[in-house]
């Protein structure tokens, strides 16, 4: 564990602020390494913000000390990645760059004296600099997590951020207890489905999920929710009141913000907890403090990446716990892996247009 803390300390000494923890670490160097890929690697490259990605052949990335080389099999597409290539994200990498921060694959090379990993290990990784949409990446071992070989590689790329966030939000922030009633907004998204999966199938709670279509409602119910609210034709507050016989929910988890956040707050039971996870709707809400007073309720936030610096033991536990549940067959991420590297632009449009259910993956191998 001291080695893990040492790696986190090294990150803190870099020039990157904590909010960039889940963004971007691996630099695709112009220096080649000698092994089977002497002719370079294929990658999706952003050469101009707001323009389509281009599929190009790049020199292989060089491997530094304490890094491992990974043959990338699946890369996740996240909303932050979409904003980044559009030039709308708060951090703008130097052009050109290879987008993507979350991926899975197999280790093909380790540094001399490496003891924690070996060639052939199945791993998932979170990078601090764009790198995922390439056939290879060299990353620091502190950002890599082993995947049991009985667990599909797709699960690794589809679960780190979403299930790590969900586990911490439920276990740590909300202090979830068996039998509680839990409301999840945007329940068909990657984090939303992870919340439903864990709350229903690990923590034994009654889950209500909010969705925007009947197709998404079906998936959320299959994942373990007891009820769904279709916010396109139903009022969240009224429906939750009906489903809970006027009591309200013990825990609400919101990743949308705006009016949905207020609906979640008004749907809480006495002494309920609202956990804010993100603002996908684009509006950061203002908390009406009088509601906190009247219901003796609370609002808490969860930023998963921050735990890598402030509490690295718990950060690692959030990943280890969910991977263990997956190995045991108790939970499983929902994803689509219909896109290949050549279709990277279609994958990004698919997510940007909110057509996805669960995580969108791009298959590279």
PDB file of C-alpha atoms in Angstrom, residues 30-342:
ATOM      1  CA  UNK A  30       7.334  10.091 -31.386  1.00  0.00           C
ATOM      2  CA  UNK A  31       9.996   7.599 -30.250  1.00  0.00           C
ATOM      3  CA  UNK A  32       9.600   4.006 -31.367  1.00  0.00           C
ATOM      4  CA  UNK A  33      10.190   0.844 -29.330  1.00  0.00           C
ATOM      5  CA  UNK A  34      11.363  -2.418 -30.779  1.00  0.00           C
ATOM      6  CA  UNK A  35       8.983  -5.360 -30.769  1.00  0.00           C
ATOM      7  CA  UNK A  36       6.350  -6.862 -33.061  1.00  0.00           C
ATOM      8  CA  UNK A  37       4.761  -3.528 -34.090  1.00  0.00           C
ATOM      9  CA  UNK A  38       7.698  -2.055 -35.981  1.00  0.00           C
ATOM     10  CA  UNK A  39       5.401  -0.414 -38.502  1.00  0.00           C
ATOM     11  CA  UNK A  40       3.583   1.821 -35.987  1.00  0.00           C
ATOM     12  CA  UNK A  41       0.091   1.727 -34.501  1.00  0.00           C
ATOM     13  CA  UNK A  42      -3.316   2.851 -35.685  1.00  0.00           C
ATOM     14  CA  UNK A  43      -5.022   5.584 -33.705  1.00  0.00           C
ATOM     15  CA  UNK A  44      -7.885   8.069 -33.916  1.00  0.00           C
ATOM     16  CA  UNK A  45      -6.376  11.546 -33.856  1.00  0.00           C
ATOM     17  CA  UNK A  46      -7.913  14.929 -33.119  1.00  0.00           C
ATOM     18  CA  UNK A  47      -6.030  17.401 -35.315  1.00  0.00           C
ATOM     19  CA  UNK A  48      -8.510  20.261 -35.130  1.00  0.00           C
ATOM     20  CA  UNK A  49     -11.095  20.966 -32.433  1.00  0.00           C
ATOM     21  CA  UNK A  50     -14.665  20.577 -33.577  1.00  0.00           C
ATOM     22  CA  UNK A  51     -13.655  18.526 -36.617  1.00  0.00           C
ATOM     23  CA  UNK A  52     -13.958  14.738 -37.179  1.00  0.00           C
ATOM     24  CA  UNK A  53     -11.227  12.478 -35.864  1.00  0.00           C
ATOM     25  CA  UNK A  54      -8.778  11.068 -38.392  1.00  0.00           C
ATOM     26  CA  UNK A  55      -7.518   7.486 -38.409  1.00  0.00           C
ATOM     27  CA  UNK A  56      -3.749   7.578 -38.761  1.00  0.00           C
ATOM     28  CA  UNK A  57      -0.665   5.428 -38.251  1.00  0.00           C
ATOM     29  CA  UNK A  58       1.556   6.778 -35.473  1.00  0.00           C
ATOM     30  CA  UNK A  59       4.956   5.762 -34.139  1.00  0.00           C
ATOM     31  CA  UNK A  60       4.702   3.398 -31.196  1.00  0.00           C
ATOM     32  CA  UNK A  61       4.737   5.053 -27.761  1.00  0.00           C
ATOM     33  CA  UNK A  62       7.946   4.779 -25.770  1.00  0.00           C
ATOM     34  CA  UNK A  63       7.803   3.099 -22.376  1.00  0.00           C
ATOM     35  CA  UNK A  64       9.264   4.947 -19.410  1.00  0.00           C
ATOM     36  CA  UNK A  65      10.394   3.567 -16.058  1.00  0.00           C
ATOM     37  CA  UNK A  66       7.537   2.199 -13.902  1.00  0.00           C
ATOM     38  CA  UNK A  67       5.261   2.017 -16.931  1.00  0.00           C
ATOM     39  CA  UNK A  68       3.758  -0.961 -18.705  1.00  0.00           C
ATOM     40  CA  UNK A  69       2.794  -1.371 -22.340  1.00  0.00           C
ATOM     41  CA  UNK A  70      -0.802  -2.354 -23.002  1.00  0.00           C
ATOM     42  CA  UNK A  71      -2.340  -3.656 -26.177  1.00  0.00           C
ATOM     43  CA  UNK A  72      -5.643  -1.783 -26.109  1.00  0.00           C
ATOM     44  CA  UNK A  73      -8.706  -3.924 -26.794  1.00  0.00           C
ATOM     45  CA  UNK A  74     -11.564  -1.612 -25.762  1.00  0.00           C
ATOM     46  CA  UNK A  75     -11.716   2.148 -25.200  1.00  0.00           C
ATOM     47  CA  UNK A  76     -14.614   3.830 -23.438  1.00  0.00           C
ATOM     48  CA  UNK A  77     -16.274   6.966 -24.762  1.00  0.00           C
ATOM     49  CA  UNK A  78     -17.240   9.439 -22.035  1.00  0.00           C
ATOM     50  CA  UNK A  79     -18.995  12.816 -22.240  1.00  0.00           C
ATOM     51  CA  UNK A  80     -15.783  14.537 -21.189  1.00  0.00           C
ATOM     52  CA  UNK A  81     -14.075  13.059 -24.253  1.00  0.00           C
ATOM     53  CA  UNK A  82     -16.833  14.366 -26.508  1.00  0.00           C
ATOM     54  CA  UNK A  83     -16.487  17.862 -25.062  1.00  0.00           C
ATOM     55  CA  UNK A  84     -12.710  17.687 -25.352  1.00  0.00           C
ATOM     56  CA  UNK A  85     -12.636  17.044 -29.097  1.00  0.00           C
ATOM     57  CA  UNK A  86     -15.262  19.756 -29.566  1.00  0.00           C
ATOM     58  CA  UNK A  87     -13.075  22.247 -27.738  1.00  0.00           C
ATOM     59  CA  UNK A  88     -15.723  22.760 -25.049  1.00  0.00           C
ATOM     60  CA  UNK A  89     -13.937  21.042 -22.180  1.00  0.00           C
ATOM     61  CA  UNK A  90     -12.176  23.140 -19.529  1.00  0.00           C
ATOM     62  CA  UNK A  91      -8.841  21.468 -20.295  1.00  0.00           C
ATOM     63  CA  UNK A  92      -7.659  21.575 -23.892  1.00  0.00           C
ATOM     64  CA  UNK A  93      -4.802  19.208 -24.810  1.00  0.00           C
ATOM     65  CA  UNK A  94      -2.169  20.347 -27.248  1.00  0.00           C
ATOM     66  CA  UNK A  95      -3.072  19.427 -30.811  1.00  0.00           C
ATOM     67  CA  UNK A  96      -2.853  16.870 -32.223  1.00  0.00           C
ATOM     68  CA  UNK A  97      -3.891  14.341 -29.577  1.00  0.00           C
ATOM     69  CA  UNK A  98      -5.395  10.874 -29.258  1.00  0.00           C
ATOM     70  CA  UNK A  99      -8.632  11.136 -27.216  1.00  0.00           C
ATOM     71  CA  UNK A 100      -9.932   8.836 -24.526  1.00  0.00           C
ATOM     72  CA  UNK A 101      -9.020   8.212 -20.890  1.00  0.00           C
ATOM     73  CA  UNK A 102     -10.509   4.831 -19.952  1.00  0.00           C
ATOM     74  CA  UNK A 103      -9.638   1.510 -21.588  1.00  0.00           C
ATOM     75  CA  UNK A 104      -8.866  -2.166 -21.142  1.00  0.00           C
ATOM     76  CA  UNK A 105      -6.517  -4.650 -22.758  1.00  0.00           C
ATOM     77  CA  UNK A 106      -3.602  -7.011 -22.205  1.00  0.00           C
ATOM     78  CA  UNK A 107      -0.096  -6.191 -21.021  1.00  0.00           C
ATOM     79  CA  UNK A 108       2.494  -6.798 -23.728  1.00  0.00           C
ATOM     80  CA  UNK A 109       5.626  -5.423 -22.014  1.00  0.00           C
ATOM     81  CA  UNK A 110       6.705  -4.540 -18.471  1.00  0.00           C
ATOM     82  CA  UNK A 111       9.626  -2.539 -17.108  1.00  0.00           C
ATOM     83  CA  UNK A 112      12.719  -4.300 -15.834  1.00  0.00           C
ATOM     84  CA  UNK A 113      12.219  -5.547 -12.275  1.00  0.00           C
ATOM     85  CA  UNK A 114       8.445  -5.155 -12.404  1.00  0.00           C
ATOM     86  CA  UNK A 115       6.770  -7.434  -9.822  1.00  0.00           C
ATOM     87  CA  UNK A 116       3.108  -6.359  -9.730  1.00  0.00           C
ATOM     88  CA  UNK A 117       2.289  -7.041 -13.380  1.00  0.00           C
ATOM     89  CA  UNK A 118       3.430  -9.471 -16.046  1.00  0.00           C
ATOM     90  CA  UNK A 119       2.987  -9.935 -19.767  1.00  0.00           C
ATOM     91  CA  UNK A 120      -0.433 -11.367 -20.545  1.00  0.00           C
ATOM     92  CA  UNK A 121      -2.266  -9.812 -17.585  1.00  0.00           C
ATOM     93  CA  UNK A 122      -5.749  -8.524 -18.351  1.00  0.00           C
ATOM     94  CA  UNK A 123      -6.022  -4.935 -17.124  1.00  0.00           C
ATOM     95  CA  UNK A 124      -8.135  -1.809 -17.130  1.00  0.00           C
ATOM     96  CA  UNK A 125      -6.590   1.654 -16.974  1.00  0.00           C
ATOM     97  CA  UNK A 126      -7.492   5.282 -16.351  1.00  0.00           C
ATOM     98  CA  UNK A 127      -5.130   7.710 -17.992  1.00  0.00           C
ATOM     99  CA  UNK A 128      -4.345  11.296 -17.089  1.00  0.00           C
ATOM    100  CA  UNK A 129      -3.619  12.379 -20.655  1.00  0.00           C
ATOM    101  CA  UNK A 130      -5.408  11.374 -23.856  1.00  0.00           C
ATOM    102  CA  UNK A 131      -4.330   7.998 -25.189  1.00  0.00           C
ATOM    103  CA  UNK A 132      -7.121   5.409 -25.276  1.00  0.00           C
ATOM    104  CA  UNK A 133      -8.065   5.416 -28.966  1.00  0.00           C
ATOM    105  CA  UNK A 134      -4.832   3.772 -30.090  1.00  0.00           C
ATOM    106  CA  UNK A 135      -3.754   0.177 -30.511  1.00  0.00           C
ATOM    107  CA  UNK A 136      -1.121   0.595 -27.788  1.00  0.00           C
ATOM    108  CA  UNK A 137      -0.566   2.759 -24.732  1.00  0.00           C
ATOM    109  CA  UNK A 138       2.222   2.987 -22.152  1.00  0.00           C
ATOM    110  CA  UNK A 139       0.896   4.023 -18.755  1.00  0.00           C
ATOM    111  CA  UNK A 140       2.181   4.280 -15.159  1.00  0.00           C
ATOM    112  CA  UNK A 141       1.376   1.139 -13.211  1.00  0.00           C
ATOM    113  CA  UNK A 142      -0.403   3.210 -10.550  1.00  0.00           C
ATOM    114  CA  UNK A 143      -3.243   3.855 -13.022  1.00  0.00           C
ATOM    115  CA  UNK A 144      -3.718   0.172 -13.915  1.00  0.00           C
ATOM    116  CA  UNK A 145      -5.983  -2.448 -12.336  1.00  0.00           C
ATOM    117  CA  UNK A 146      -5.910  -6.190 -12.940  1.00  0.00           C
ATOM    118  CA  UNK A 147      -9.045  -7.810 -14.323  1.00  0.00           C
ATOM    119  CA  UNK A 148      -9.693 -11.455 -13.423  1.00  0.00           C
ATOM    120  CA  UNK A 149      -9.412 -13.462 -16.628  1.00  0.00           C
ATOM    121  CA  UNK A 150     -12.912 -14.813 -16.042  1.00  0.00           C
ATOM    122  CA  UNK A 151     -14.242 -11.256 -16.435  1.00  0.00           C
ATOM    123  CA  UNK A 152     -14.657  -9.998 -20.042  1.00  0.00           C
ATOM    124  CA  UNK A 153     -12.289  -7.220 -21.064  1.00  0.00           C
ATOM    125  CA  UNK A 154     -15.324  -5.150 -22.040  1.00  0.00           C
ATOM    126  CA  UNK A 155     -16.293  -5.012 -18.370  1.00  0.00           C
ATOM    127  CA  UNK A 156     -12.994  -3.361 -17.495  1.00  0.00           C
ATOM    128  CA  UNK A 157     -13.374  -0.525 -19.992  1.00  0.00           C
ATOM    129  CA  UNK A 158     -17.052  -0.106 -19.146  1.00  0.00           C
ATOM    130  CA  UNK A 159     -16.851  -0.113 -15.354  1.00  0.00           C
ATOM    131  CA  UNK A 160     -13.948   1.756 -13.756  1.00  0.00           C
ATOM    132  CA  UNK A 161     -15.336   5.283 -13.721  1.00  0.00           C
ATOM    133  CA  UNK A 162     -19.042   4.432 -13.591  1.00  0.00           C
ATOM    134  CA  UNK A 163     -18.977   1.641 -11.009  1.00  0.00           C
ATOM    135  CA  UNK A 164     -16.210   3.259  -8.963  1.00  0.00           C
ATOM    136  CA  UNK A 165     -18.289   6.428  -8.729  1.00  0.00           C
ATOM    137  CA  UNK A 166     -21.470   4.498  -7.968  1.00  0.00           C
ATOM    138  CA  UNK A 167     -19.879   2.383  -5.231  1.00  0.00           C
ATOM    139  CA  UNK A 168     -18.432   5.414  -3.443  1.00  0.00           C
ATOM    140  CA  UNK A 169     -21.644   7.422  -3.826  1.00  0.00           C
ATOM    141  CA  UNK A 170     -23.715   4.663  -2.266  1.00  0.00           C
ATOM    142  CA  UNK A 171     -21.329   3.177   0.264  1.00  0.00           C
ATOM    143  CA  UNK A 172     -19.406   6.211   1.461  1.00  0.00           C
ATOM    144  CA  UNK A 173     -21.439   9.320   0.677  1.00  0.00           C
ATOM    145  CA  UNK A 174     -24.978   8.032   1.240  1.00  0.00           C
ATOM    146  CA  UNK A 175     -24.132   5.314   3.811  1.00  0.00           C
ATOM    147  CA  UNK A 176     -26.668   3.064   2.118  1.00  0.00           C
ATOM    148  CA  UNK A 177     -28.537   0.494   4.218  1.00  0.00           C
ATOM    149  CA  UNK A 178     -30.380  -2.635   3.142  1.00  0.00           C
ATOM    150  CA  UNK A 179     -34.087  -2.096   2.498  1.00  0.00           C
ATOM    151  CA  UNK A 180     -33.881   1.644   1.814  1.00  0.00           C
ATOM    152  CA  UNK A 181     -35.641   3.260  -1.122  1.00  0.00           C
ATOM    153  CA  UNK A 182     -33.253   4.796  -3.655  1.00  0.00           C
ATOM    154  CA  UNK A 183     -34.022   7.146  -6.559  1.00  0.00           C
ATOM    155  CA  UNK A 184     -31.625   7.408  -9.519  1.00  0.00           C
ATOM    156  CA  UNK A 185     -31.926  10.126 -12.160  1.00  0.00           C
ATOM    157  CA  UNK A 186     -30.619   9.389 -15.683  1.00  0.00           C
ATOM    158  CA  UNK A 187     -30.840   5.744 -14.701  1.00  0.00           C
ATOM    159  CA  UNK A 188     -30.037   4.426 -18.198  1.00  0.00           C
ATOM    160  CA  UNK A 189     -26.674   6.186 -18.400  1.00  0.00           C
ATOM    161  CA  UNK A 190     -23.404   4.471 -17.519  1.00  0.00           C
ATOM    162  CA  UNK A 191     -23.269   5.799 -13.947  1.00  0.00           C
ATOM    163  CA  UNK A 192     -27.041   5.522 -13.555  1.00  0.00           C
ATOM    164  CA  UNK A 193     -27.108   1.837 -14.464  1.00  0.00           C
ATOM    165  CA  UNK A 194     -24.143   1.205 -12.172  1.00  0.00           C
ATOM    166  CA  UNK A 195     -26.063   2.849  -9.323  1.00  0.00           C
ATOM    167  CA  UNK A 196     -29.146   0.744 -10.046  1.00  0.00           C
ATOM    168  CA  UNK A 197     -27.062  -2.427 -10.328  1.00  0.00           C
ATOM    169  CA  UNK A 198     -25.219  -1.926  -7.038  1.00  0.00           C
ATOM    170  CA  UNK A 199     -28.159  -0.547  -5.047  1.00  0.00           C
ATOM    171  CA  UNK A 200     -30.478  -3.362  -6.073  1.00  0.00           C
ATOM    172  CA  UNK A 201     -28.177  -6.363  -6.390  1.00  0.00           C
ATOM    173  CA  UNK A 202     -25.452  -5.695  -3.810  1.00  0.00           C
ATOM    174  CA  UNK A 203     -27.023  -3.463  -1.170  1.00  0.00           C
ATOM    175  CA  UNK A 204     -30.556  -4.932  -1.345  1.00  0.00           C
ATOM    176  CA  UNK A 205     -32.503  -1.707  -1.805  1.00  0.00           C
ATOM    177  CA  UNK A 206     -35.719  -0.757  -3.567  1.00  0.00           C
ATOM    178  CA  UNK A 207     -34.728   1.312  -6.594  1.00  0.00           C
ATOM    179  CA  UNK A 208     -36.728   3.825  -8.620  1.00  0.00           C
ATOM    180  CA  UNK A 209     -35.078   4.925 -11.856  1.00  0.00           C
ATOM    181  CA  UNK A 210     -35.841   7.950 -14.012  1.00  0.00           C
ATOM    182  CA  UNK A 211     -35.528   7.526 -17.798  1.00  0.00           C
ATOM    183  CA  UNK A 212     -36.499   9.261 -21.015  1.00  0.00           C
ATOM    184  CA  UNK A 213     -37.928   6.395 -23.081  1.00  0.00           C
ATOM    185  CA  UNK A 214     -39.682   3.046 -22.812  1.00  0.00           C
ATOM    186  CA  UNK A 215     -36.636   1.259 -24.250  1.00  0.00           C
ATOM    187  CA  UNK A 216     -34.445   2.664 -21.500  1.00  0.00           C
ATOM    188  CA  UNK A 217     -37.092   1.824 -18.896  1.00  0.00           C
ATOM    189  CA  UNK A 218     -36.922  -1.823 -19.929  1.00  0.00           C
ATOM    190  CA  UNK A 219     -33.144  -1.985 -19.415  1.00  0.00           C
ATOM    191  CA  UNK A 220     -33.343  -0.274 -16.019  1.00  0.00           C
ATOM    192  CA  UNK A 221     -36.002  -2.700 -14.818  1.00  0.00           C
ATOM    193  CA  UNK A 222     -33.940  -5.645 -16.057  1.00  0.00           C
ATOM    194  CA  UNK A 223     -30.956  -4.309 -14.125  1.00  0.00           C
ATOM    195  CA  UNK A 224     -32.933  -4.505 -10.881  1.00  0.00           C
ATOM    196  CA  UNK A 225     -35.064  -1.390 -10.417  1.00  0.00           C
ATOM    197  CA  UNK A 226     -38.515  -1.956  -8.909  1.00  0.00           C
ATOM    198  CA  UNK A 227     -40.082   1.013 -10.681  1.00  0.00           C
ATOM    199  CA  UNK A 228     -39.251   3.565 -13.379  1.00  0.00           C
ATOM    200  CA  UNK A 229     -40.415   7.113 -14.011  1.00  0.00           C
ATOM    201  CA  UNK A 230     -40.511   8.298 -17.611  1.00  0.00           C
ATOM    202  CA  UNK A 231     -39.832  12.004 -17.213  1.00  0.00           C
ATOM    203  CA  UNK A 232     -41.008  12.766 -20.744  1.00  0.00           C
ATOM    204  CA  UNK A 233     -44.615  12.157 -19.722  1.00  0.00           C
ATOM    205  CA  UNK A 234     -44.575  11.813 -15.913  1.00  0.00           C
ATOM    206  CA  UNK A 235     -43.790  14.242 -13.118  1.00  0.00           C
ATOM    207  CA  UNK A 236     -40.916  12.894 -11.034  1.00  0.00           C
ATOM    208  CA  UNK A 237     -42.054  14.331  -7.713  1.00  0.00           C
ATOM    209  CA  UNK A 238     -45.678  13.197  -8.128  1.00  0.00           C
ATOM    210  CA  UNK A 239     -44.704   9.701  -9.281  1.00  0.00           C
ATOM    211  CA  UNK A 240     -42.214   9.197  -6.456  1.00  0.00           C
ATOM    212  CA  UNK A 241     -44.815  10.366  -3.952  1.00  0.00           C
ATOM    213  CA  UNK A 242     -47.250   7.820  -5.382  1.00  0.00           C
ATOM    214  CA  UNK A 243     -44.744   4.956  -5.401  1.00  0.00           C
ATOM    215  CA  UNK A 244     -43.604   5.636  -1.826  1.00  0.00           C
ATOM    216  CA  UNK A 245     -47.115   6.291  -0.468  1.00  0.00           C
ATOM    217  CA  UNK A 246     -46.193   9.859   0.374  1.00  0.00           C
ATOM    218  CA  UNK A 247     -43.042   9.045   2.342  1.00  0.00           C
ATOM    219  CA  UNK A 248     -40.406   9.937  -0.247  1.00  0.00           C
ATOM    220  CA  UNK A 249     -37.072   8.244  -0.877  1.00  0.00           C
ATOM    221  CA  UNK A 250     -34.257   7.688   1.593  1.00  0.00           C
ATOM    222  CA  UNK A 251     -31.543   8.389  -0.985  1.00  0.00           C
ATOM    223  CA  UNK A 252     -31.625  10.252  -4.291  1.00  0.00           C
ATOM    224  CA  UNK A 253     -28.654  10.320  -6.664  1.00  0.00           C
ATOM    225  CA  UNK A 254     -28.589  12.919  -9.414  1.00  0.00           C
ATOM    226  CA  UNK A 255     -26.199  13.361 -12.316  1.00  0.00           C
ATOM    227  CA  UNK A 256     -28.350  15.772 -14.358  1.00  0.00           C
ATOM    228  CA  UNK A 257     -28.652  18.950 -12.295  1.00  0.00           C
ATOM    229  CA  UNK A 258     -31.056  21.800 -13.042  1.00  0.00           C
ATOM    230  CA  UNK A 259     -34.746  21.119 -12.442  1.00  0.00           C
ATOM    231  CA  UNK A 260     -34.133  17.382 -12.030  1.00  0.00           C
ATOM    232  CA  UNK A 261     -31.932  18.120  -9.003  1.00  0.00           C
ATOM    233  CA  UNK A 262     -34.758  20.140  -7.435  1.00  0.00           C
ATOM    234  CA  UNK A 263     -37.233  17.314  -8.154  1.00  0.00           C
ATOM    235  CA  UNK A 264     -34.866  14.901  -6.409  1.00  0.00           C
ATOM    236  CA  UNK A 265     -34.578  17.180  -3.406  1.00  0.00           C
ATOM    237  CA  UNK A 266     -38.342  17.558  -3.122  1.00  0.00           C
ATOM    238  CA  UNK A 267     -38.737  13.775  -3.399  1.00  0.00           C
ATOM    239  CA  UNK A 268     -36.635  13.033  -0.314  1.00  0.00           C
ATOM    240  CA  UNK A 269     -38.087  11.525   2.830  1.00  0.00           C
ATOM    241  CA  UNK A 270     -37.497  13.075   6.254  1.00  0.00           C
ATOM    242  CA  UNK A 271     -33.747  12.930   6.954  1.00  0.00           C
ATOM    243  CA  UNK A 272     -33.135  11.794   3.380  1.00  0.00           C
ATOM    244  CA  UNK A 273     -29.858  12.279   1.512  1.00  0.00           C
ATOM    245  CA  UNK A 274     -29.402  13.733  -1.976  1.00  0.00           C
ATOM    246  CA  UNK A 275     -26.071  12.950  -3.643  1.00  0.00           C
ATOM    247  CA  UNK A 276     -25.047  15.191  -6.536  1.00  0.00           C
ATOM    248  CA  UNK A 277     -22.784  13.405  -9.030  1.00  0.00           C
ATOM    249  CA  UNK A 278     -22.744  15.666 -12.070  1.00  0.00           C
ATOM    250  CA  UNK A 279     -24.581  18.170 -14.240  1.00  0.00           C
ATOM    251  CA  UNK A 280     -25.129  16.495 -17.599  1.00  0.00           C
ATOM    252  CA  UNK A 281     -28.066  18.813 -18.231  1.00  0.00           C
ATOM    253  CA  UNK A 282     -25.697  21.779 -18.276  1.00  0.00           C
ATOM    254  CA  UNK A 283     -27.192  23.711 -15.352  1.00  0.00           C
ATOM    255  CA  UNK A 284     -25.618  23.750 -11.907  1.00  0.00           C
ATOM    256  CA  UNK A 285     -28.537  24.043  -9.466  1.00  0.00           C
ATOM    257  CA  UNK A 286     -28.901  26.321  -6.454  1.00  0.00           C
ATOM    258  CA  UNK A 287     -29.942  24.565  -3.254  1.00  0.00           C
ATOM    259  CA  UNK A 288     -33.069  25.996  -1.583  1.00  0.00           C
ATOM    260  CA  UNK A 289     -31.845  25.777   2.010  1.00  0.00           C
ATOM    261  CA  UNK A 290     -35.351  26.017   3.454  1.00  0.00           C
ATOM    262  CA  UNK A 291     -36.070  22.507   2.135  1.00  0.00           C
ATOM    263  CA  UNK A 292     -33.051  21.165   3.987  1.00  0.00           C
ATOM    264  CA  UNK A 293     -34.421  22.713   7.149  1.00  0.00           C
ATOM    265  CA  UNK A 294     -38.005  21.508   6.759  1.00  0.00           C
ATOM    266  CA  UNK A 295     -37.044  17.914   5.968  1.00  0.00           C
ATOM    267  CA  UNK A 296     -33.901  17.712   8.100  1.00  0.00           C
ATOM    268  CA  UNK A 297     -32.320  16.352   4.932  1.00  0.00           C
ATOM    269  CA  UNK A 298     -28.858  16.803   3.463  1.00  0.00           C
ATOM    270  CA  UNK A 299     -27.143  17.308   0.123  1.00  0.00           C
ATOM    271  CA  UNK A 300     -23.707  15.812  -0.474  1.00  0.00           C
ATOM    272  CA  UNK A 301     -21.365  15.695  -3.443  1.00  0.00           C
ATOM    273  CA  UNK A 302     -19.170  12.911  -4.807  1.00  0.00           C
ATOM    274  CA  UNK A 303     -16.086  13.388  -6.970  1.00  0.00           C
ATOM    275  CA  UNK A 304     -14.565   9.959  -7.471  1.00  0.00           C
ATOM    276  CA  UNK A 305     -11.288  11.183  -8.918  1.00  0.00           C
ATOM    277  CA  UNK A 306     -10.588  13.308  -5.862  1.00  0.00           C
ATOM    278  CA  UNK A 307     -10.336  10.188  -3.722  1.00  0.00           C
ATOM    279  CA  UNK A 308      -7.252   9.111  -5.657  1.00  0.00           C
ATOM    280  CA  UNK A 309      -5.458  11.994  -3.927  1.00  0.00           C
ATOM    281  CA  UNK A 310      -7.350  12.431  -0.666  1.00  0.00           C
ATOM    282  CA  UNK A 311      -8.075   8.793   0.155  1.00  0.00           C
ATOM    283  CA  UNK A 312      -6.238   6.453  -2.243  1.00  0.00           C
ATOM    284  CA  UNK A 313      -7.053   3.369  -0.151  1.00  0.00           C
ATOM    285  CA  UNK A 314     -10.785   3.959  -0.561  1.00  0.00           C
ATOM    286  CA  UNK A 315     -10.310   4.870  -4.232  1.00  0.00           C
ATOM    287  CA  UNK A 316      -8.650   1.509  -4.877  1.00  0.00           C
ATOM    288  CA  UNK A 317     -11.302  -0.288  -2.829  1.00  0.00           C
ATOM    289  CA  UNK A 318     -14.063   1.158  -5.003  1.00  0.00           C
ATOM    290  CA  UNK A 319     -12.514  -0.564  -8.024  1.00  0.00           C
ATOM    291  CA  UNK A 320     -11.438  -3.772  -6.323  1.00  0.00           C
ATOM    292  CA  UNK A 321     -14.890  -4.271  -4.782  1.00  0.00           C
ATOM    293  CA  UNK A 322     -16.795  -3.836  -8.033  1.00  0.00           C
ATOM    294  CA  UNK A 323     -14.399  -6.065 -10.007  1.00  0.00           C
ATOM    295  CA  UNK A 324     -14.867  -8.733  -7.320  1.00  0.00           C
ATOM    296  CA  UNK A 325     -18.649  -8.494  -7.613  1.00  0.00           C
ATOM    297  CA  UNK A 326     -18.301  -8.903 -11.373  1.00  0.00           C
ATOM    298  CA  UNK A 327     -16.072 -11.942 -10.967  1.00  0.00           C
ATOM    299  CA  UNK A 328     -18.717 -13.449  -8.684  1.00  0.00           C
ATOM    300  CA  UNK A 329     -21.426 -12.748 -11.275  1.00  0.00           C
ATOM    301  CA  UNK A 330     -23.418 -10.461  -8.970  1.00  0.00           C
ATOM    302  CA  UNK A 331     -23.270  -7.371 -11.191  1.00  0.00           C
ATOM    303  CA  UNK A 332     -22.413  -6.582 -14.805  1.00  0.00           C
ATOM    304  CA  UNK A 333     -22.073  -3.334 -16.765  1.00  0.00           C
ATOM    305  CA  UNK A 334     -24.332  -2.535 -19.691  1.00  0.00           C
ATOM    306  CA  UNK A 335     -22.438  -1.429 -22.799  1.00  0.00           C
ATOM    307  CA  UNK A 336     -22.402  -1.358 -26.560  1.00  0.00           C
ATOM    308  CA  UNK A 337     -19.216  -2.411 -28.358  1.00  0.00           C
ATOM    309  CA  UNK A 338     -20.565  -2.211 -31.895  1.00  0.00           C
ATOM    310  CA  UNK A 339     -18.047   0.467 -32.912  1.00  0.00           C
ATOM    311  CA  UNK A 340     -14.554  -0.169 -34.251  1.00  0.00           C
ATOM    312  CA  UNK A 341     -11.669   2.297 -34.423  1.00  0.00           C
ATOM    313  CA  UNK A 342     -12.570   3.231 -37.998  1.00  0.00           C
TER     314      UNK A 342
END
